[in-house]
């Protein structure tokens, strides 16, 4: 006698992960990161207003901004090591407090002491630099892996929105507030960045005991070795070098000149930069939900799309073509950035994440001034069109070559498992 087997109960689908926008811990981190981004963006703009008000000379502005950049580059490496040695929340707190302390010093030195302003700018840059890898690592501690891409997209949306609306808001505030008050407002933003984020909730391996720690150089070198363990990461850094040091630098120098000389107006410059930011906002919205099958290849294709920006400036095309090219470049850059940050948080050993992130920021920020310094003489020697053509080709070809590196297809050392 046979019996009919009881049908197996159907598996109920797993509930979708809760949105990070409903997670209080992430919202606190998002608010702190957004405040730090606003403060970082606002400082050069407010110092530019000081030049217009004749409280600071053009040469003084260059010196102050250079000091800020030097402070950032030094501190981003140190901050990466500190954030892997100690609690990431503590590194965010003290580095943001240092940047906040720089604001009243800048206000005190304005129109009185260029030396004080230079020292304060270096302190502000150091606070900003130490914050960046710590915030990246703290994101991995606060958000579980399934929601990190959405979280990184939300961070990007905040930064791009502030870039789009910030100039108008600052101009309105400048109509009723003086430059010193605006500088103090930047300090308040850094206080928000210092005090609002909470501690991470995802467990991470404990740091080494103080007596067993290697020296700073040894620990930083350990971060480099961890980065080299991931071929896709090294390939991505090479692609970023091409796009930032060549593509971005070339367009930064050439777009204002072409807008003035070819089109006879600065509106093309304003429209192209606005289109780039709007495109980046759209790219962040798309990648918050989109999960391409070959994540790394899609990301490198997005990065290569920046090549359309310098390419659009080579020939005397209609201004609409230039604006559209910058919108495409903006979309592409976020199709790269968000998966790049997410993959780094997923693949890199948690106790080395801040140091590897610091390498990313060192390349991104450190090579931009080098590219700017080299592009202008190259334009003078060879002309705008040949330089832009070479830079556009590099933007297309280097990410394409990086996509061929083993592990680049998925931004992972192992291919993702097929869905059931």
Coordinates of N, CA, C and O in Angstrom, one line a residue, residues 40-196:
X40 N 33.1 70.9 4.0 CA 34.3 70.7 3.1 C 34.1 71.5 1.8 O 35.0 72.2 1.3
X41 N 32.9 71.5 1.2 CA 32.6 72.2 0.0 C 32.6 73.7 0.3 O 33.0 74.5 -0.5
X42 N 32.0 74.1 1.4 CA 31.7 75.5 1.7 C 33.0 76.4 1.9 O 33.0 77.5 1.6
X43 N 34.0 75.8 2.5 CA 35.2 76.6 2.9 C 35.8 77.3 1.7 O 36.1 78.5 1.7
X44 N 36.2 76.6 0.5 CA 36.7 77.4 -0.6 C 35.8 78.4 -1.1 O 36.2 79.5 -1.5
X45 N 34.5 78.2 -1.1 CA 33.5 79.1 -1.6 C 33.5 80.4 -0.7 O 33.5 81.5 -1.2
X46 N 33.5 80.2 0.6 CA 33.4 81.3 1.5 C 34.8 82.1 1.5 O 34.8 83.3 1.5
X47 N 35.9 81.4 1.3 CA 37.1 82.1 1.2 C 37.2 82.9 -0.1 O 37.8 84.0 -0.2
X48 N 36.5 82.4 -1.2 CA 36.4 83.2 -2.4 C 35.6 84.4 -2.2 O 36.0 85.5 -2.7
X49 N 34.6 84.4 -1.3 CA 33.8 85.6 -1.0 C 34.7 86.6 -0.2 O 34.6 87.8 -0.4
X50 N 35.7 86.0 0.6 CA 36.6 86.9 1.3 C 37.5 87.7 0.3 O 37.8 88.9 0.5
X51 N 37.8 87.1 -0.8 CA 38.6 87.7 -1.8 C 37.8 88.9 -2.4 O 38.3 90.0 -2.7
X52 N 36.5 88.6 -2.7 CA 35.7 89.6 -3.3 C 35.5 90.8 -2.4 O 35.4 91.9 -2.8
X53 N 35.4 90.5 -1.1 CA 35.3 91.6 -0.1 C 36.6 92.2 0.3 O 36.7 93.1 1.2
X54 N 37.7 91.8 -0.4 CA 39.0 92.3 -0.2 C 39.6 92.1 1.3 O 40.4 92.8 1.8
X55 N 39.0 91.0 1.9 CA 39.6 90.6 3.2 C 40.8 89.7 3.0 O 41.5 89.4 4.0
X56 N 40.9 89.2 1.8 CA 42.0 88.2 1.5 C 42.4 88.4 0.1 O 41.5 88.6 -0.8
X57 N 43.7 88.4 -0.2 CA 44.2 88.5 -1.6 C 44.2 87.2 -2.3 O 44.1 86.1 -1.7
X58 N 44.3 87.3 -3.7 CA 44.3 86.1 -4.5 C 45.5 85.2 -4.1 O 45.3 84.0 -4.0
X59 N 46.7 85.8 -3.9 CA 47.8 85.0 -3.5 C 47.6 84.3 -2.2 O 48.0 83.2 -1.9
X60 N 47.0 85.1 -1.2 CA 46.7 84.5 0.1 C 45.7 83.4 0.0 O 45.8 82.4 0.7
X61 N 44.7 83.5 -0.9 CA 43.7 82.4 -1.1 C 44.4 81.2 -1.6 O 44.2 80.1 -1.1
X62 N 45.3 81.3 -2.5 CA 46.1 80.1 -3.0 C 46.9 79.5 -1.9 O 46.9 78.3 -1.8
X63 N 47.5 80.3 -1.1 CA 48.3 79.7 0.0 C 47.5 79.0 1.0 O 47.8 77.9 1.4
X64 N 46.3 79.6 1.3 CA 45.5 79.0 2.3 C 44.9 77.6 1.8 O 44.9 76.6 2.5
X65 N 44.4 77.6 0.5 CA 43.9 76.4 0.0 C 45.0 75.3 -0.2 O 44.7 74.1 0.0
X66 N 46.2 75.8 -0.5 CA 47.3 74.8 -0.6 C 47.6 74.2 0.7 O 47.8 72.9 0.8
X67 N 47.6 75.0 1.8 CA 47.8 74.4 3.1 C 46.7 73.5 3.5 O 47.0 72.4 4.2
X68 N 45.5 73.8 3.1 CA 44.4 72.8 3.4 C 44.6 71.5 2.7 O 44.4 70.4 3.3
X69 N 45.0 71.6 1.4 CA 45.3 70.3 0.7 C 46.4 69.5 1.3 O 46.3 68.3 1.4
X70 N 47.5 70.2 1.7 CA 48.6 69.5 2.3 C 48.1 68.8 3.6 O 48.4 67.6 3.9
X71 N 47.4 69.5 4.4 CA 46.8 69.0 5.7 C 46.0 67.7 5.4 O 46.1 66.7 6.1
X72 N 45.2 67.8 4.4 CA 44.3 66.7 4.0 C 45.1 65.5 3.7 O 44.9 64.4 4.2
X73 N 46.1 65.7 2.8 CA 46.9 64.5 2.2 C 47.7 63.8 3.3 O 47.8 62.6 3.3
X74 N 48.2 64.6 4.3 CA 49.0 64.0 5.4 C 48.0 63.3 6.3 O 48.3 62.1 6.7
X75 N 46.9 63.9 6.6 CA 46.0 63.3 7.6 C 45.2 62.1 7.1 O 44.8 61.3 7.9
X76 N 45.0 62.1 5.8 CA 44.1 60.9 5.3 C 44.9 59.6 5.5 O 44.3 58.6 5.8
X77 N 46.2 59.7 5.3 CA 47.0 58.4 5.6 C 47.1 58.1 7.0 O 46.9 57.0 7.4
X78 N 47.3 59.1 7.9 CA 47.4 58.9 9.3 C 46.0 58.5 9.8 O 45.9 57.5 10.7
X79 N 44.9 59.1 9.3 CA 43.6 58.8 9.8 C 43.2 57.3 9.4 O 42.5 56.7 10.2
X80 N 43.7 56.8 8.3 CA 43.4 55.4 8.0 C 44.0 54.5 9.0 O 43.3 53.5 9.4
X81 N 45.2 54.7 9.4 CA 45.9 53.9 10.4 C 45.2 54.0 11.7 O 44.9 53.0 12.4
X82 N 44.9 55.2 12.1 CA 44.2 55.4 13.4 C 42.8 54.8 13.5 O 42.4 54.2 14.5
X83 N 42.1 54.9 12.3 CA 40.7 54.3 12.3 C 40.8 52.8 12.4 O 39.7 52.2 12.7
X84 N 41.9 52.2 12.0 CA 42.0 50.7 12.1 C 42.6 50.3 13.5 O 42.4 49.2 13.9
X85 N 43.3 51.2 14.1 CA 43.8 51.0 15.4 C 42.8 51.1 16.5 O 42.7 50.4 17.5
X86 N 41.9 52.2 16.4 CA 41.0 52.6 17.5 C 39.6 52.6 16.9 O 39.3 52.3 15.8
X87 N 38.7 52.9 17.8 CA 37.2 52.9 17.4 C 37.0 54.0 16.4 O 37.5 55.1 16.5
X88 N 36.4 53.6 15.3 CA 36.2 54.5 14.2 C 35.4 55.7 14.6 O 35.6 56.9 14.2
X89 N 34.4 55.5 15.5 CA 33.6 56.6 16.0 C 34.4 57.7 16.7 O 34.2 58.9 16.6
X90 N 35.4 57.2 17.5 CA 36.3 58.2 18.2 C 37.2 59.0 17.2 O 37.4 60.2 17.4
X91 N 37.6 58.3 16.1 CA 38.4 59.0 15.1 C 37.6 60.1 14.4 O 38.0 61.2 14.2
X92 N 36.3 59.8 14.1 CA 35.4 60.8 13.5 C 35.2 61.9 14.5 O 35.3 63.1 14.1
X93 N 35.0 61.6 15.8 CA 34.8 62.7 16.8 C 36.0 63.6 16.8 O 35.8 64.9 16.7
X94 N 37.2 63.1 17.0 CA 38.3 64.0 17.3 C 38.8 64.7 16.0 O 39.2 65.9 16.1
X95 N 38.7 64.1 14.9 CA 39.1 64.8 13.6 C 38.1 65.8 13.3 O 38.5 66.9 12.8
X96 N 36.8 65.6 13.4 CA 35.8 66.6 13.1 C 35.9 67.8 14.1 O 35.7 68.9 13.8
X97 N 36.2 67.5 15.4 CA 36.4 68.6 16.4 C 37.6 69.4 16.0 O 37.6 70.6 16.2
X98 N 38.7 68.8 15.5 CA 39.8 69.6 15.0 C 39.4 70.5 13.9 O 39.8 71.7 13.8
X99 N 38.6 70.0 12.9 CA 38.2 70.9 11.8 C 37.3 72.0 12.3 O 37.3 73.1 11.8
X100 N 36.4 71.6 13.3 CA 35.6 72.7 13.9 C 36.4 73.8 14.6 O 36.1 75.0 14.5
X101 N 37.5 73.4 15.3 CA 38.3 74.4 16.0 C 39.0 75.3 15.0 O 39.4 76.4 15.3
X102 N 39.2 74.8 13.8 CA 39.9 75.6 12.8 C 39.1 76.8 12.3 O 39.6 77.8 11.9
X103 N 37.7 76.6 12.3 CA 36.9 77.7 11.8 C 37.0 79.0 12.5 O 37.2 80.1 11.9
X104 N 36.9 79.1 13.9 CA 37.1 80.4 14.5 C 38.5 80.9 14.3 O 38.7 82.1 14.3
X105 N 39.5 80.0 14.2 CA 40.9 80.5 13.9 C 41.0 81.2 12.5 O 41.6 82.2 12.4
X106 N 40.3 80.6 11.6 CA 40.2 81.2 10.3 C 39.5 82.6 10.3 O 40.0 83.6 9.7
X107 N 38.4 82.7 11.1 CA 37.7 83.9 11.2 C 38.6 85.0 12.0 O 38.6 86.1 11.6
X108 N 39.3 84.5 13.0 CA 40.2 85.5 13.7 C 41.3 86.0 12.8 O 41.7 87.2 12.9
X109 N 41.8 85.2 11.9 CA 43.0 85.6 11.1 C 42.5 86.4 9.9 O 43.4 87.0 9.2
X110 N 41.3 86.3 9.5 CA 40.8 87.0 8.3 C 41.1 88.5 8.3 O 40.6 89.2 9.2
X111 N 41.9 88.9 7.4 CA 42.2 90.4 7.3 C 43.2 90.8 8.3 O 43.6 92.0 8.3
X112 N 43.7 89.9 9.1 CA 44.7 90.3 10.2 C 46.0 89.5 10.1 O 47.0 90.1 10.2
X113 N 45.9 88.2 9.9 CA 47.1 87.4 9.9 C 47.0 86.2 8.9 O 46.2 85.3 9.1
X114 N 47.7 86.3 7.8 CA 47.7 85.3 6.8 C 48.4 84.0 7.4 O 47.9 82.9 7.1
X115 N 49.3 84.2 8.3 CA 50.0 83.0 8.9 C 49.0 82.2 9.7 O 49.0 81.0 9.6
X116 N 48.2 82.9 10.5 CA 47.2 82.2 11.3 C 46.2 81.5 10.4 O 45.8 80.3 10.7
X117 N 45.7 82.1 9.3 CA 44.8 81.5 8.4 C 45.4 80.3 7.8 O 44.7 79.3 7.6
X118 N 46.7 80.4 7.4 CA 47.3 79.2 6.7 C 47.4 78.0 7.7 O 47.1 76.9 7.3
X119 N 47.8 78.3 8.9 CA 47.9 77.2 9.9 C 46.5 76.6 10.2 O 46.3 75.4 10.3
X120 N 45.5 77.5 10.3 CA 44.1 77.0 10.5 C 43.6 76.2 9.4 O 42.9 75.2 9.6
X121 N 43.9 76.6 8.1 CA 43.5 75.9 7.0 C 44.1 74.5 7.0 O 43.5 73.5 6.6
X122 N 45.4 74.4 7.3 CA 46.0 73.1 7.4 C 45.3 72.2 8.5 O 45.2 71.0 8.2
X123 N 44.9 72.8 9.6 CA 44.2 72.0 10.6 C 42.9 71.6 10.1 O 42.4 70.4 10.3
X124 N 42.2 72.5 9.4 CA 40.9 72.1 8.8 C 41.0 70.9 7.8 O 40.2 70.0 7.8
X125 N 42.1 71.0 6.9 CA 42.3 69.9 6.0 C 42.7 68.6 6.7 O 42.2 67.6 6.2
X126 N 43.4 68.7 7.8 CA 43.8 67.5 8.5 C 42.5 66.9 9.1 O 42.4 65.6 9.1
X127 N 41.6 67.7 9.7 CA 40.4 67.1 10.2 C 39.6 66.5 9.2 O 39.0 65.4 9.3
X128 N 39.5 67.1 8.0 CA 38.7 66.6 6.9 C 39.3 65.2 6.4 O 38.7 64.3 6.2
X129 N 40.7 65.2 6.3 CA 41.4 64.0 5.8 C 41.2 62.9 6.7 O 41.0 61.7 6.3
X130 N 41.4 63.1 8.0 CA 41.3 62.0 9.0 C 39.8 61.4 9.1 O 39.6 60.3 9.4
X131 N 38.8 62.3 8.8 CA 37.5 61.9 8.8 C 37.1 60.9 7.7 O 36.3 60.0 7.9
X132 N 37.7 61.1 6.5 CA 37.1 60.4 5.3 C 37.3 58.9 5.5 O 36.3 58.1 5.3
X133 N 38.5 58.3 5.7 CA 38.5 56.8 5.8 C 37.8 56.3 7.0 O 37.2 55.2 7.0
X134 N 37.7 57.1 8.1 CA 36.9 56.7 9.3 C 35.5 56.6 9.0 O 34.8 55.7 9.4
X135 N 34.9 57.6 8.2 CA 33.5 57.5 7.9 C 33.2 56.3 7.0 O 32.2 55.7 7.1
X136 N 34.1 56.0 6.0 CA 34.0 54.9 5.2 C 33.9 53.6 6.0 O 33.0 52.7 5.7
X137 N 34.8 53.4 6.9 CA 34.8 52.2 7.8 C 33.6 52.2 8.7 O 33.1 51.1 8.9
X138 N 33.2 53.4 9.2 CA 32.0 53.4 10.1 C 30.7 53.0 9.3 O 29.8 52.4 9.9
X139 N 30.7 53.3 8.1 CA 29.5 52.9 7.3 C 29.4 51.4 7.2 O 28.3 50.8 7.4
X140 N 30.5 50.7 7.1 CA 30.5 49.2 7.1 C 30.1 48.7 8.5 O 29.6 47.6 8.5
X141 N 30.4 49.4 9.5 CA 30.1 49.0 10.9 C 28.6 49.3 11.2 O 28.0 48.6 12.0
X142 N 28.0 50.2 10.5 CA 26.7 50.6 10.8 C 25.6 49.9 10.0 O 24.5 49.7 10.4
X143 N 25.9 49.6 8.7 CA 25.0 49.1 7.8 C 25.4 47.7 7.4 O 26.5 47.4 7.1
X144 N 24.4 46.8 7.4 CA 24.7 45.4 7.0 C 25.0 45.3 5.5 O 24.5 46.2 4.8
X145 N 25.7 44.2 5.1 CA 26.1 44.2 3.7 C 25.0 44.3 2.7 O 25.2 44.9 1.6
X146 N 23.8 43.8 2.9 CA 22.7 43.8 2.0 C 22.2 45.2 1.6 O 21.6 45.4 0.6
X147 N 22.5 46.1 2.5 CA 22.0 47.5 2.3 C 23.0 48.5 2.1 O 22.7 49.7 2.0
X148 N 24.3 48.1 1.9 CA 25.4 49.1 1.8 C 25.3 49.9 0.5 O 25.7 51.1 0.5
X149 N 24.9 49.2 -0.6 CA 24.9 50.0 -1.8 C 23.8 51.1 -1.8 O 24.1 52.2 -2.2
X150 N 22.7 50.8 -1.2 CA 21.7 51.8 -1.0 C 22.2 52.9 0.0 O 22.0 54.1 -0.3
X151 N 23.0 52.5 1.0 CA 23.5 53.5 1.9 C 24.5 54.4 1.2 O 24.5 55.7 1.4
X152 N 25.4 53.8 0.5 CA 26.4 54.6 -0.2 C 25.8 55.6 -1.3 O 26.2 56.7 -1.5
X153 N 24.7 55.1 -1.9 CA 24.0 56.0 -2.9 C 23.3 57.1 -2.1 O 23.3 58.3 -2.6
X154 N 22.8 56.9 -0.9 CA 22.2 58.0 -0.1 C 23.3 59.0 0.3 O 23.0 60.2 0.3
X155 N 24.5 58.5 0.6 CA 25.5 59.4 0.9 C 25.9 60.3 -0.3 O 26.1 61.5 -0.2
X156 N 26.0 59.7 -1.5 CA 26.3 60.4 -2.7 C 25.2 61.4 -3.0 O 25.5 62.6 -3.4
X157 N 23.9 61.0 -2.9 CA 22.8 62.0 -3.1 C 23.0 63.2 -2.3 O 22.7 64.3 -2.7
X158 N 23.3 63.0 -1.0 CA 23.5 64.2 -0.1 C 24.6 65.1 -0.6 O 24.4 66.3 -0.6
X159 N 25.7 64.5 -0.9 CA 26.9 65.3 -1.4 C 26.5 66.1 -2.7 O 26.8 67.3 -2.8
X160 N 25.9 65.4 -3.6 CA 25.6 66.0 -4.9 C 24.5 67.1 -4.8 O 24.6 68.1 -5.4
X161 N 23.6 66.8 -3.9 CA 22.5 67.8 -3.7 C 23.1 69.1 -3.0 O 22.7 70.2 -3.4
X162 N 24.0 69.0 -2.1 CA 24.6 70.1 -1.5 C 25.5 70.9 -2.5 O 25.5 72.1 -2.5
X163 N 26.1 70.2 -3.4 CA 26.9 70.8 -4.5 C 26.0 71.6 -5.4 O 26.4 72.7 -5.9
X164 N 24.8 71.1 -5.7 CA 23.9 71.8 -6.6 C 23.2 73.0 -5.9 O 23.1 74.1 -6.5
X165 N 22.8 72.8 -4.7 CA 22.0 73.9 -4.0 C 22.9 74.8 -3.2 O 22.5 75.9 -2.8
X166 N 24.1 74.3 -2.9 CA 25.0 75.1 -2.0 C 25.4 76.5 -2.4 O 25.3 77.4 -1.6
X167 N 25.8 76.7 -3.7 CA 26.1 78.0 -4.1 C 25.0 79.1 -3.9 O 25.2 80.2 -3.4
X168 N 23.8 78.7 -4.3 CA 22.7 79.6 -4.1 C 22.4 79.9 -2.7 O 22.2 81.0 -2.3
X169 N 22.4 78.8 -1.8 CA 22.2 79.0 -0.4 C 23.3 79.9 0.2 O 22.9 80.8 1.0
X170 N 24.5 79.7 -0.1 CA 25.6 80.5 0.4 C 25.5 81.9 0.0 O 25.8 82.9 0.8
X171 N 25.1 82.1 -1.3 CA 25.0 83.5 -1.8 C 23.9 84.2 -1.0 O 24.0 85.4 -0.7
X172 N 22.8 83.5 -0.7 CA 21.7 84.1 0.0 C 22.2 84.5 1.4 O 21.9 85.6 2.0
X173 N 22.9 83.6 2.1 CA 23.4 83.9 3.4 C 24.4 85.0 3.4 O 24.5 85.8 4.4
X174 N 25.2 85.1 2.3 CA 26.2 86.1 2.3 C 25.6 87.5 2.2 O 26.2 88.5 2.5
X175 N 24.3 87.6 1.7 CA 23.6 88.8 1.6 C 23.3 89.4 3.0 O 23.1 90.6 3.1
X176 N 23.2 88.6 4.0 CA 22.8 89.0 5.4 C 23.9 88.8 6.4 O 23.9 89.3 7.5
X177 N 24.9 87.9 6.1 CA 26.0 87.6 7.0 C 27.3 87.9 6.4 O 27.5 87.8 5.2
X178 N 28.3 88.3 7.3 CA 29.6 88.6 6.8 C 30.4 87.3 6.7 O 30.0 86.2 7.2
X179 N 31.6 87.4 6.2 CA 32.4 86.2 5.9 C 32.8 85.5 7.2 O 32.8 84.3 7.3
X180 N 33.1 86.3 8.2 CA 33.5 85.7 9.5 C 32.4 84.9 10.1 O 32.6 83.8 10.6
X181 N 31.2 85.3 10.0 CA 30.0 84.6 10.5 C 29.9 83.3 9.7 O 29.5 82.2 10.2
X182 N 30.0 83.4 8.4 CA 29.9 82.2 7.5 C 31.0 81.2 7.9 O 30.8 79.9 7.9
X183 N 32.2 81.6 8.2 CA 33.3 80.7 8.6 C 32.9 80.0 10.0 O 33.1 78.8 10.1
X184 N 32.3 80.8 10.9 CA 31.8 80.1 12.1 C 30.7 79.1 11.9 O 30.6 78.1 12.5
X185 N 29.9 79.4 10.9 CA 28.9 78.4 10.5 C 29.5 77.1 10.0 O 28.9 76.1 10.2
X186 N 30.6 77.2 9.3 CA 31.3 76.0 8.8 C 31.8 75.2 10.1 O 31.7 74.0 10.1
X187 N 32.2 75.9 11.1 CA 32.6 75.3 12.3 C 31.4 74.5 13.0 O 31.6 73.4 13.5
X188 N 30.2 75.1 12.9 CA 29.0 74.4 13.5 C 28.7 73.2 12.7 O 28.3 72.2 13.3
X189 N 28.9 73.2 11.4 CA 28.7 72.0 10.6 C 29.6 70.9 11.0 O 29.2 69.7 11.1
X190 N 30.9 71.2 11.3 CA 31.8 70.2 11.7 C 31.5 69.7 13.1 O 31.7 68.5 13.4
X191 N 30.8 70.5 13.9 CA 30.4 70.0 15.2 C 29.3 69.0 15.1 O 29.2 68.0 15.8
X192 N 28.4 69.2 14.1 CA 27.4 68.2 13.8 C 28.0 66.9 13.3 O 27.6 65.8 13.8
X193 N 29.0 67.0 12.5 CA 29.7 65.8 12.0 C 30.4 65.1 13.2 O 30.5 63.9 13.1
X194 N 30.9 65.9 14.2 CA 31.5 65.2 15.3 C 30.6 64.6 16.3 O 30.9 63.5 16.8
X195 N 29.4 65.2 16.5 CA 28.6 64.8 17.6 C 27.4 63.9 17.3 O 26.9 63.2 18.1
X196 N 26.9 64.0 16.0 CA 25.6 63.4 15.7 C 25.8 61.9 15.4 O 25.0 61.1 15.9

